[in-house]
PDB file of C-alpha atoms in Angstrom:
ATOM      1  CA  UNK A 680     -32.075  68.249  28.624  1.00 78.00           C
ATOM      2  CA  UNK A 681     -31.325  65.045  26.711  1.00 88.00           C
ATOM      3  CA  UNK A 682     -28.148  65.147  24.638  1.00 93.00           C
ATOM      4  CA  UNK A 683     -25.854  62.924  22.582  1.00 95.00           C
ATOM      5  CA  UNK A 684     -22.160  62.189  22.912  1.00 97.00           C
ATOM      6  CA  UNK A 685     -19.393  60.166  21.308  1.00 97.00           C
ATOM      7  CA  UNK A 686     -17.651  57.978  23.863  1.00 98.00           C
ATOM      8  CA  UNK A 687     -14.115  57.036  22.796  1.00 98.00           C
ATOM      9  CA  UNK A 688     -12.211  54.425  24.794  1.00 98.00           C
ATOM     10  CA  UNK A 689      -8.685  53.144  24.179  1.00 97.00           C
ATOM     11  CA  UNK A 690      -7.209  50.912  26.874  1.00 96.00           C
ATOM     12  CA  UNK A 691      -5.548  47.607  27.676  1.00 96.00           C
ATOM     13  CA  UNK A 692      -7.729  44.700  26.644  1.00 96.00           C
ATOM     14  CA  UNK A 693      -9.477  42.640  29.327  1.00 95.00           C
ATOM     15  CA  UNK A 694     -12.377  40.208  29.618  1.00 95.00           C
ATOM     16  CA  UNK A 695     -15.837  41.667  29.980  1.00 95.00           C
ATOM     17  CA  UNK A 696     -15.000  45.212  28.910  1.00 96.00           C
ATOM     18  CA  UNK A 697     -17.964  45.601  26.560  1.00 96.00           C
ATOM     19  CA  UNK A 698     -20.297  44.360  29.299  1.00 97.00           C
ATOM     20  CA  UNK A 699     -18.808  46.629  31.992  1.00 97.00           C
ATOM     21  CA  UNK A 700     -18.873  49.712  29.793  1.00 97.00           C
ATOM     22  CA  UNK A 701     -22.399  49.015  28.541  1.00 97.00           C
ATOM     23  CA  UNK A 702     -23.563  48.528  32.129  1.00 97.00           C
ATOM     24  CA  UNK A 703     -22.365  52.047  32.987  1.00 97.00           C
ATOM     25  CA  UNK A 704     -24.571  53.363  30.187  1.00 97.00           C
ATOM     26  CA  UNK A 705     -27.497  51.160  31.283  1.00 97.00           C
ATOM     27  CA  UNK A 706     -27.254  52.142  34.942  1.00 96.00           C
ATOM     28  CA  UNK A 707     -27.359  55.808  33.955  1.00 95.00           C
ATOM     29  CA  UNK A 708     -30.394  55.257  31.737  1.00 96.00           C
ATOM     30  CA  UNK A 709     -28.481  56.078  28.541  1.00 97.00           C
ATOM     31  CA  UNK A 710     -29.376  54.706  25.140  1.00 97.00           C
ATOM     32  CA  UNK A 711     -26.665  53.235  22.901  1.00 97.00           C
ATOM     33  CA  UNK A 712     -27.418  54.581  19.421  1.00 97.00           C
ATOM     34  CA  UNK A 713     -24.344  53.124  17.737  1.00 97.00           C
ATOM     35  CA  UNK A 714     -21.381  51.042  18.858  1.00 97.00           C
ATOM     36  CA  UNK A 715     -18.160  49.704  17.321  1.00 97.00           C
ATOM     37  CA  UNK A 716     -15.221  47.993  18.982  1.00 97.00           C
ATOM     38  CA  UNK A 717     -11.920  46.417  17.968  1.00 97.00           C
ATOM     39  CA  UNK A 718      -9.178  44.472  19.754  1.00 97.00           C
ATOM     40  CA  UNK A 719      -5.583  44.700  18.555  1.00 97.00           C
ATOM     41  CA  UNK A 720      -4.578  41.209  19.634  1.00 95.00           C
ATOM     42  CA  UNK A 721      -0.913  41.746  18.759  1.00 94.00           C
ATOM     43  CA  UNK A 722      -0.593  44.503  21.362  1.00 94.00           C
ATOM     44  CA  UNK A 723      -3.499  43.744  23.688  1.00 95.00           C
ATOM     45  CA  UNK A 724      -5.309  47.049  23.077  1.00 96.00           C
ATOM     46  CA  UNK A 725      -9.062  47.599  23.145  1.00 97.00           C
ATOM     47  CA  UNK A 726     -10.780  50.346  21.145  1.00 98.00           C
ATOM     48  CA  UNK A 727     -14.421  51.356  21.355  1.00 98.00           C
ATOM     49  CA  UNK A 728     -16.509  54.174  19.860  1.00 98.00           C
ATOM     50  CA  UNK A 729     -20.073  54.481  21.128  1.00 98.00           C
ATOM     51  CA  UNK A 730     -22.796  57.032  20.472  1.00 98.00           C
ATOM     52  CA  UNK A 731     -25.011  57.485  23.534  1.00 98.00           C
ATOM     53  CA  UNK A 732     -28.001  59.680  24.225  1.00 97.00           C
ATOM     54  CA  UNK A 733     -29.829  60.675  27.381  1.00 96.00           C
ATOM     55  CA  UNK A 734     -29.296  62.777  30.472  1.00 95.00           C
ATOM     56  CA  UNK A 735     -25.704  62.880  31.706  1.00 95.00           C
ATOM     57  CA  UNK A 736     -22.835  65.070  32.835  1.00 95.00           C
ATOM     58  CA  UNK A 737     -19.746  64.664  30.641  1.00 95.00           C
ATOM     59  CA  UNK A 738     -17.189  64.750  33.476  1.00 95.00           C
ATOM     60  CA  UNK A 739     -19.179  62.388  35.687  1.00 96.00           C
ATOM     61  CA  UNK A 740     -19.635  59.893  32.847  1.00 97.00           C
ATOM     62  CA  UNK A 741     -15.905  59.964  32.055  1.00 96.00           C
ATOM     63  CA  UNK A 742     -15.010  59.375  35.708  1.00 95.00           C
ATOM     64  CA  UNK A 743     -17.384  56.440  36.063  1.00 96.00           C
ATOM     65  CA  UNK A 744     -16.047  54.827  32.897  1.00 97.00           C
ATOM     66  CA  UNK A 745     -12.515  55.106  34.293  1.00 95.00           C
ATOM     67  CA  UNK A 746     -13.525  52.879  37.193  1.00 95.00           C
ATOM     68  CA  UNK A 747     -14.363  49.943  34.910  1.00 96.00           C
ATOM     69  CA  UNK A 748     -11.456  49.941  32.415  1.00 95.00           C
ATOM     70  CA  UNK A 749      -7.884  48.699  33.083  1.00 93.00           C
ATOM     71  CA  UNK A 750      -5.509  51.564  33.820  1.00 89.00           C
ATOM     72  CA  UNK A 751      -2.605  49.996  35.702  1.00 81.00           C
ATOM     73  CA  UNK A 752      -0.035  51.744  33.488  1.00 81.00           C
ATOM     74  CA  UNK A 753      -2.046  54.989  33.284  1.00 87.00           C
ATOM     75  CA  UNK A 754      -2.432  54.413  29.562  1.00 92.00           C
ATOM     76  CA  UNK A 755      -6.224  54.324  29.325  1.00 95.00           C
ATOM     77  CA  UNK A 756      -7.749  57.110  27.238  1.00 96.00           C
ATOM     78  CA  UNK A 757     -11.420  57.962  27.712  1.00 97.00           C
ATOM     79  CA  UNK A 758     -13.176  60.875  26.052  1.00 97.00           C
ATOM     80  CA  UNK A 759     -16.831  61.847  26.088  1.00 97.00           C
ATOM     81  CA  UNK A 760     -17.354  64.330  23.273  1.00 96.00           C
ATOM     82  CA  UNK A 761     -20.537  66.213  22.515  1.00 94.00           C
ATOM     83  CA  UNK A 762     -20.797  66.572  18.699  1.00 91.00           C
ATOM     84  CA  UNK A 763     -20.023  70.071  17.450  1.00 93.00           C
ATOM     85  CA  UNK A 764     -17.945  71.717  14.761  1.00 95.00           C
ATOM     86  CA  UNK A 765     -14.235  71.653  15.539  1.00 97.00           C
ATOM     87  CA  UNK A 766     -11.811  74.501  14.874  1.00 98.00           C
ATOM     88  CA  UNK A 767      -9.025  74.080  12.339  1.00 98.00           C
ATOM     89  CA  UNK A 768      -6.098  76.116  11.026  1.00 98.00           C
ATOM     90  CA  UNK A 769      -4.898  75.611   7.463  1.00 98.00           C
ATOM     91  CA  UNK A 770      -1.272  76.018   6.389  1.00 98.00           C
ATOM     92  CA  UNK A 771      -0.418  76.513   2.714  1.00 98.00           C
ATOM     93  CA  UNK A 772       2.330  77.458   0.290  1.00 97.00           C
ATOM     94  CA  UNK A 773       1.359  78.032  -3.370  1.00 96.00           C
ATOM     95  CA  UNK A 774      -0.744  75.095  -4.576  1.00 95.00           C
ATOM     96  CA  UNK A 775      -4.479  75.799  -4.439  1.00 96.00           C
ATOM     97  CA  UNK A 776      -6.235  72.490  -5.135  1.00 95.00           C
ATOM     98  CA  UNK A 777      -6.413  71.093  -1.584  1.00 96.00           C
ATOM     99  CA  UNK A 778      -7.085  74.501  -0.048  1.00 97.00           C
ATOM    100  CA  UNK A 779      -9.780  75.388  -2.583  1.00 97.00           C
ATOM    101  CA  UNK A 780     -11.670  72.153  -1.962  1.00 96.00           C
ATOM    102  CA  UNK A 781     -11.678  72.736   1.805  1.00 97.00           C
ATOM    103  CA  UNK A 782     -12.776  76.350   1.412  1.00 97.00           C
ATOM    104  CA  UNK A 783     -15.734  75.363  -0.785  1.00 97.00           C
ATOM    105  CA  UNK A 784     -16.809  72.604   1.606  1.00 96.00           C
ATOM    106  CA  UNK A 785     -16.579  75.108   4.466  1.00 97.00           C
ATOM    107  CA  UNK A 786     -18.667  77.669   2.578  1.00 96.00           C
ATOM    108  CA  UNK A 787     -21.301  75.013   1.811  1.00 95.00           C
ATOM    109  CA  UNK A 788     -21.465  73.925   5.451  1.00 94.00           C
ATOM    110  CA  UNK A 789     -20.188  70.432   4.596  1.00 94.00           C
ATOM    111  CA  UNK A 790     -16.825  70.530   6.360  1.00 94.00           C
ATOM    112  CA  UNK A 791     -17.944  69.995   9.950  1.00 92.00           C
ATOM    113  CA  UNK A 792     -15.360  72.513  11.136  1.00 97.00           C
ATOM    114  CA  UNK A 793     -14.720  76.234  11.453  1.00 97.00           C
ATOM    115  CA  UNK A 794     -11.632  77.557   9.703  1.00 98.00           C
ATOM    116  CA  UNK A 795     -10.022  79.993  12.126  1.00 98.00           C
ATOM    117  CA  UNK A 796      -7.369  81.217   9.673  1.00 98.00           C
ATOM    118  CA  UNK A 797      -5.063  80.240   6.835  1.00 98.00           C
ATOM    119  CA  UNK A 798      -1.318  80.672   7.332  1.00 98.00           C
ATOM    120  CA  UNK A 799       0.924  80.830   4.282  1.00 98.00           C
ATOM    121  CA  UNK A 800       4.658  81.179   3.817  1.00 97.00           C
ATOM    122  CA  UNK A 801       3.881  82.932   0.501  1.00 97.00           C
ATOM    123  CA  UNK A 802       1.090  85.386  -0.339  1.00 97.00           C
ATOM    124  CA  UNK A 803       0.093  83.511  -3.503  1.00 97.00           C
ATOM    125  CA  UNK A 804      -3.201  82.225  -2.056  1.00 98.00           C
ATOM    126  CA  UNK A 805      -4.136  85.326  -0.043  1.00 97.00           C
ATOM    127  CA  UNK A 806      -6.724  86.603  -2.538  1.00 97.00           C
ATOM    128  CA  UNK A 807      -8.396  83.188  -2.830  1.00 97.00           C
ATOM    129  CA  UNK A 808      -8.712  82.826   0.946  1.00 98.00           C
ATOM    130  CA  UNK A 809     -10.057  86.336   1.483  1.00 97.00           C
ATOM    131  CA  UNK A 810     -12.837  85.717  -1.052  1.00 97.00           C
ATOM    132  CA  UNK A 811     -14.267  83.365   1.576  1.00 97.00           C
ATOM    133  CA  UNK A 812     -13.984  85.983   4.361  1.00 97.00           C
ATOM    134  CA  UNK A 813     -11.350  83.947   6.206  1.00 97.00           C
ATOM    135  CA  UNK A 814      -8.239  85.617   7.671  1.00 98.00           C
ATOM    136  CA  UNK A 815      -5.013  84.978   5.747  1.00 98.00           C
ATOM    137  CA  UNK A 816      -1.785  85.376   7.709  1.00 98.00           C
ATOM    138  CA  UNK A 817       1.440  85.667   5.742  1.00 98.00           C
ATOM    139  CA  UNK A 818       4.529  84.493   7.596  1.00 98.00           C
ATOM    140  CA  UNK A 819       7.433  84.822   5.197  1.00 97.00           C
ATOM    141  CA  UNK A 820      10.369  82.445   5.546  1.00 95.00           C
ATOM    142  CA  UNK A 821      12.690  84.631   3.516  1.00 95.00           C
ATOM    143  CA  UNK A 822      16.018  85.153   5.249  1.00 94.00           C
ATOM    144  CA  UNK A 823      15.007  83.028   8.242  1.00 95.00           C
ATOM    145  CA  UNK A 824      16.179  79.656   9.470  1.00 94.00           C
ATOM    146  CA  UNK A 825      13.587  76.913   9.650  1.00 94.00           C
ATOM    147  CA  UNK A 826      13.514  77.260  13.446  1.00 95.00           C
ATOM    148  CA  UNK A 827      13.140  81.057  13.393  1.00 96.00           C
ATOM    149  CA  UNK A 828      10.353  80.863  10.829  1.00 97.00           C
ATOM    150  CA  UNK A 829       8.474  78.238  12.830  1.00 97.00           C
ATOM    151  CA  UNK A 830       8.647  80.329  15.979  1.00 97.00           C
ATOM    152  CA  UNK A 831       6.860  83.099  14.087  1.00 97.00           C
ATOM    153  CA  UNK A 832       4.292  80.626  12.780  1.00 97.00           C
ATOM    154  CA  UNK A 833       3.729  79.195  16.273  1.00 97.00           C
ATOM    155  CA  UNK A 834       3.156  82.710  17.606  1.00 97.00           C
ATOM    156  CA  UNK A 835       0.296  83.108  15.127  1.00 98.00           C
ATOM    157  CA  UNK A 836      -1.080  79.594  15.665  1.00 97.00           C
ATOM    158  CA  UNK A 837      -1.214  80.028  19.428  1.00 97.00           C
ATOM    159  CA  UNK A 838      -3.475  83.067  19.096  1.00 97.00           C
ATOM    160  CA  UNK A 839      -6.321  80.716  18.187  1.00 97.00           C
ATOM    161  CA  UNK A 840      -8.306  78.046  19.967  1.00 97.00           C
ATOM    162  CA  UNK A 841      -8.095  75.111  17.555  1.00 97.00           C
ATOM    163  CA  UNK A 842      -8.350  71.334  17.383  1.00 97.00           C
ATOM    164  CA  UNK A 843      -6.264  70.545  14.289  1.00 98.00           C
ATOM    165  CA  UNK A 844      -3.730  72.054  11.906  1.00 98.00           C
ATOM    166  CA  UNK A 845      -4.230  70.942   8.306  1.00 98.00           C
ATOM    167  CA  UNK A 846      -1.272  71.111   5.921  1.00 97.00           C
ATOM    168  CA  UNK A 847      -3.054  71.782   2.643  1.00 97.00           C
ATOM    169  CA  UNK A 848       0.077  71.298   0.507  1.00 95.00           C
ATOM    170  CA  UNK A 849       2.314  73.225   2.883  1.00 96.00           C
ATOM    171  CA  UNK A 850       5.672  72.606   1.268  1.00 91.00           C
ATOM    172  CA  UNK A 851       8.036  72.993   4.211  1.00 93.00           C
ATOM    173  CA  UNK A 852       9.429  70.295   6.475  1.00 91.00           C
ATOM    174  CA  UNK A 853       8.386  70.841  10.087  1.00 95.00           C
ATOM    175  CA  UNK A 854      10.939  70.603  12.887  1.00 94.00           C
ATOM    176  CA  UNK A 855      10.551  68.240  15.856  1.00 94.00           C
ATOM    177  CA  UNK A 856       9.846  71.274  18.062  1.00 95.00           C
ATOM    178  CA  UNK A 857       6.787  72.213  16.014  1.00 96.00           C
ATOM    179  CA  UNK A 858       5.555  68.624  15.739  1.00 96.00           C
ATOM    180  CA  UNK A 859       5.915  68.038  19.487  1.00 95.00           C
ATOM    181  CA  UNK A 860       4.041  71.248  20.329  1.00 96.00           C
ATOM    182  CA  UNK A 861       0.984  70.010  18.412  1.00 97.00           C
ATOM    183  CA  UNK A 862       1.382  66.241  18.682  1.00 95.00           C
ATOM    184  CA  UNK A 863      -1.241  64.322  16.682  1.00 96.00           C
ATOM    185  CA  UNK A 864      -2.996  67.580  15.855  1.00 97.00           C
ATOM    186  CA  UNK A 865      -1.297  68.066  12.476  1.00 98.00           C
ATOM    187  CA  UNK A 866      -2.721  66.385   9.352  1.00 98.00           C
ATOM    188  CA  UNK A 867      -0.847  66.259   6.044  1.00 97.00           C
ATOM    189  CA  UNK A 868      -1.630  65.192   2.474  1.00 95.00           C
ATOM    190  CA  UNK A 869       0.901  64.091  -0.110  1.00 89.00           C
ATOM    191  CA  UNK A 870       1.173  62.051  -3.290  1.00 85.00           C
ATOM    192  CA  UNK A 871       1.911  58.384  -2.780  1.00 77.00           C
ATOM    193  CA  UNK A 872       5.129  58.233  -4.831  1.00 69.00           C
ATOM    194  CA  UNK A 873       7.300  58.579  -1.746  1.00 62.00           C
ATOM    195  CA  UNK A 874       9.968  57.424  -1.249  1.00 63.00           C
ATOM    196  CA  UNK A 875      10.490  56.317  -4.873  1.00 73.00           C
ATOM    197  CA  UNK A 876      10.173  59.762  -6.464  1.00 75.00           C
ATOM    198  CA  UNK A 877      11.321  62.652  -4.319  1.00 72.00           C
ATOM    199  CA  UNK A 878      12.289  66.224  -5.091  1.00 69.00           C
ATOM    200  CA  UNK A 879      11.032  68.343  -7.967  1.00 70.00           C
ATOM    201  CA  UNK A 880       8.182  67.214 -10.205  1.00 80.00           C
ATOM    202  CA  UNK A 881       7.457  63.706  -8.910  1.00 84.00           C
ATOM    203  CA  UNK A 882       4.684  63.213 -11.491  1.00 85.00           C
ATOM    204  CA  UNK A 883       7.123  63.700 -14.353  1.00 87.00           C
ATOM    205  CA  UNK A 884       9.516  61.259 -12.702  1.00 86.00           C
ATOM    206  CA  UNK A 885       6.692  58.742 -12.312  1.00 85.00           C
ATOM    207  CA  UNK A 886       5.594  59.233 -15.918  1.00 86.00           C
ATOM    208  CA  UNK A 887       9.103  58.589 -17.169  1.00 87.00           C
ATOM    209  CA  UNK A 888       9.186  55.354 -15.155  1.00 87.00           C
ATOM    210  CA  UNK A 889       5.853  54.244 -16.620  1.00 89.00           C
ATOM    211  CA  UNK A 890       3.938  53.874 -13.359  1.00 88.00           C
ATOM    212  CA  UNK A 891       0.497  52.294 -13.612  1.00 90.00           C
ATOM    213  CA  UNK A 892      -1.083  53.722 -10.461  1.00 89.00           C
ATOM    214  CA  UNK A 893      -0.930  57.093  -8.751  1.00 88.00           C
ATOM    215  CA  UNK A 894      -2.436  58.008  -5.416  1.00 89.00           C
ATOM    216  CA  UNK A 895      -2.514  60.090  -2.259  1.00 93.00           C
ATOM    217  CA  UNK A 896      -2.017  59.586   1.471  1.00 94.00           C
ATOM    218  CA  UNK A 897      -3.377  61.635   4.383  1.00 96.00           C
ATOM    219  CA  UNK A 898      -1.674  61.074   7.721  1.00 97.00           C
ATOM    220  CA  UNK A 899      -0.819  62.540  11.093  1.00 97.00           C
ATOM    221  CA  UNK A 900       2.509  64.361  11.113  1.00 96.00           C
ATOM    222  CA  UNK A 901       5.322  62.900  13.204  1.00 93.00           C
ATOM    223  CA  UNK A 902       9.079  63.414  13.290  1.00 89.00           C
ATOM    224  CA  UNK A 903       9.449  60.683  10.661  1.00 82.00           C
ATOM    225  CA  UNK A 904       8.914  62.582   7.425  1.00 74.00           C
ATOM    226  CA  UNK A 905       5.668  61.498   5.712  1.00 77.00           C
ATOM    227  CA  UNK A 906       5.589  58.304   7.796  1.00 85.00           C
ATOM    228  CA  UNK A 907       3.029  59.191  10.481  1.00 93.00           C
ATOM    229  CA  UNK A 908      -0.121  57.117  11.181  1.00 96.00           C
ATOM    230  CA  UNK A 909      -2.173  56.894   7.987  1.00 96.00           C
ATOM    231  CA  UNK A 910      -5.757  58.154   8.051  1.00 97.00           C
ATOM    232  CA  UNK A 911      -6.862  57.726   4.428  1.00 97.00           C
ATOM    233  CA  UNK A 912      -5.437  56.645   1.073  1.00 95.00           C
ATOM    234  CA  UNK A 913      -6.605  56.095  -2.473  1.00 94.00           C
ATOM    235  CA  UNK A 914      -5.173  55.087  -5.838  1.00 92.00           C
ATOM    236  CA  UNK A 915      -6.005  55.979  -9.444  1.00 90.00           C
ATOM    237  CA  UNK A 916      -5.103  53.637 -12.327  1.00 91.00           C
ATOM    238  CA  UNK A 917      -3.201  55.348 -15.177  1.00 89.00           C
ATOM    239  CA  UNK A 918      -1.773  54.181 -18.489  1.00 89.00           C
ATOM    240  CA  UNK A 919       0.430  55.245 -21.388  1.00 88.00           C
ATOM    241  CA  UNK A 920      -2.260  57.525 -22.812  1.00 89.00           C
ATOM    242  CA  UNK A 921      -1.747  60.089 -20.029  1.00 88.00           C
ATOM    243  CA  UNK A 922       1.063  62.627 -20.264  1.00 90.00           C
ATOM    244  CA  UNK A 923       2.722  63.718 -17.031  1.00 89.00           C
ATOM    245  CA  UNK A 924       0.661  66.924 -16.806  1.00 90.00           C
ATOM    246  CA  UNK A 925      -2.580  64.949 -17.130  1.00 91.00           C
ATOM    247  CA  UNK A 926      -1.255  62.538 -14.545  1.00 88.00           C
ATOM    248  CA  UNK A 927      -0.496  65.472 -12.263  1.00 88.00           C
ATOM    249  CA  UNK A 928      -4.036  66.846 -12.625  1.00 90.00           C
ATOM    250  CA  UNK A 929      -5.510  63.438 -11.787  1.00 90.00           C
ATOM    251  CA  UNK A 930      -3.155  63.158  -8.821  1.00 89.00           C
ATOM    252  CA  UNK A 931      -4.172  66.538  -7.466  1.00 91.00           C
ATOM    253  CA  UNK A 932      -7.834  65.548  -7.697  1.00 93.00           C
ATOM    254  CA  UNK A 933      -6.953  62.445  -5.714  1.00 93.00           C
ATOM    255  CA  UNK A 934      -5.109  64.470  -3.088  1.00 95.00           C
ATOM    256  CA  UNK A 935      -8.010  66.772  -2.350  1.00 95.00           C
ATOM    257  CA  UNK A 936     -10.504  63.891  -2.200  1.00 95.00           C
ATOM    258  CA  UNK A 937      -8.325  61.872   0.174  1.00 96.00           C
ATOM    259  CA  UNK A 938      -7.690  64.903   2.392  1.00 97.00           C
ATOM    260  CA  UNK A 939     -11.416  65.627   2.535  1.00 96.00           C
ATOM    261  CA  UNK A 940     -12.111  62.001   3.471  1.00 96.00           C
ATOM    262  CA  UNK A 941      -9.454  62.082   6.187  1.00 97.00           C
ATOM    263  CA  UNK A 942     -10.842  65.304   7.646  1.00 97.00           C
ATOM    264  CA  UNK A 943     -14.360  63.858   7.747  1.00 97.00           C
ATOM    265  CA  UNK A 944     -13.047  60.900   9.748  1.00 98.00           C
ATOM    266  CA  UNK A 945     -10.990  62.986  12.162  1.00 97.00           C
ATOM    267  CA  UNK A 946     -13.593  65.702  12.684  1.00 97.00           C
ATOM    268  CA  UNK A 947     -16.205  63.063  13.512  1.00 97.00           C
ATOM    269  CA  UNK A 948     -13.906  61.421  16.083  1.00 97.00           C
ATOM    270  CA  UNK A 949     -13.640  58.162  14.158  1.00 98.00           C
ATOM    271  CA  UNK A 950      -9.841  57.823  14.301  1.00 98.00           C
ATOM    272  CA  UNK A 951      -7.752  56.274  17.076  1.00 98.00           C
ATOM    273  CA  UNK A 952      -3.956  56.398  16.924  1.00 96.00           C
ATOM    274  CA  UNK A 953      -2.540  52.944  17.627  1.00 95.00           C
ATOM    275  CA  UNK A 954       1.262  53.180  17.658  1.00 92.00           C
ATOM    276  CA  UNK A 955       2.207  54.127  14.105  1.00 93.00           C
ATOM    277  CA  UNK A 956      -1.138  52.916  12.749  1.00 95.00           C
ATOM    278  CA  UNK A 957      -4.738  53.977  13.129  1.00 97.00           C
ATOM    279  CA  UNK A 958      -7.977  52.281  14.075  1.00 97.00           C
ATOM    280  CA  UNK A 959     -10.864  53.830  12.159  1.00 98.00           C
ATOM    281  CA  UNK A 960     -14.553  53.289  12.905  1.00 97.00           C
TER     282      UNK A 960
END
């Protein structure tokens, strides 16, 4: 039966790569429905995302593609992915705006993913989650070290088959152990005031400084706090007419929109990690 797949290639750059890769598709009688490529000339990396259709075996197609791309350092990454909804886990604390937006998109069939569960370190959002018939797992951090709490969270996470963990305003700093266990599978959203305004009530701090733009950043989580590869960003102009609470409401709207945009990109396999940056098709 004819099928479609996303072919993702990230490898050392070399002459003739587009020709060699396209010839593999041609020789197998596959149609190229869409194709994008990019060369990072500073680092000599080649990135390509192609939609193909036809008759093929995923493993065989991956193996044949490996024979035509440079892989001297074993750093070539080739994936042939048949489009389907991915599985995600959400982690939350008390703020509902990012979570609520994702839950509604999921209920409307717009998310492109299945929410396996929501894990919270408080029970504040339990009722909201259960209205959507999604399991809510409360893992309290009270009286526990960060490491002990994360071990309990990881026990729950590992019960599920998932592709990504989404921090929908999860207000705890993750340890390197947690980040390493799910490398480049954790996506976070935060306001874009960092590092200028940290700690409690950043919107009030920004208001008192008279900022003229606010915004949000969605990124992969790494050991460098809020400095992982950026997936999506946006800004909102503000002026003296807005009080800090109005600014906060506008900022939260921006956060949920940016997170939704980032998830759409990731869930559709449009994002390549390139060092501490991303290539997005």
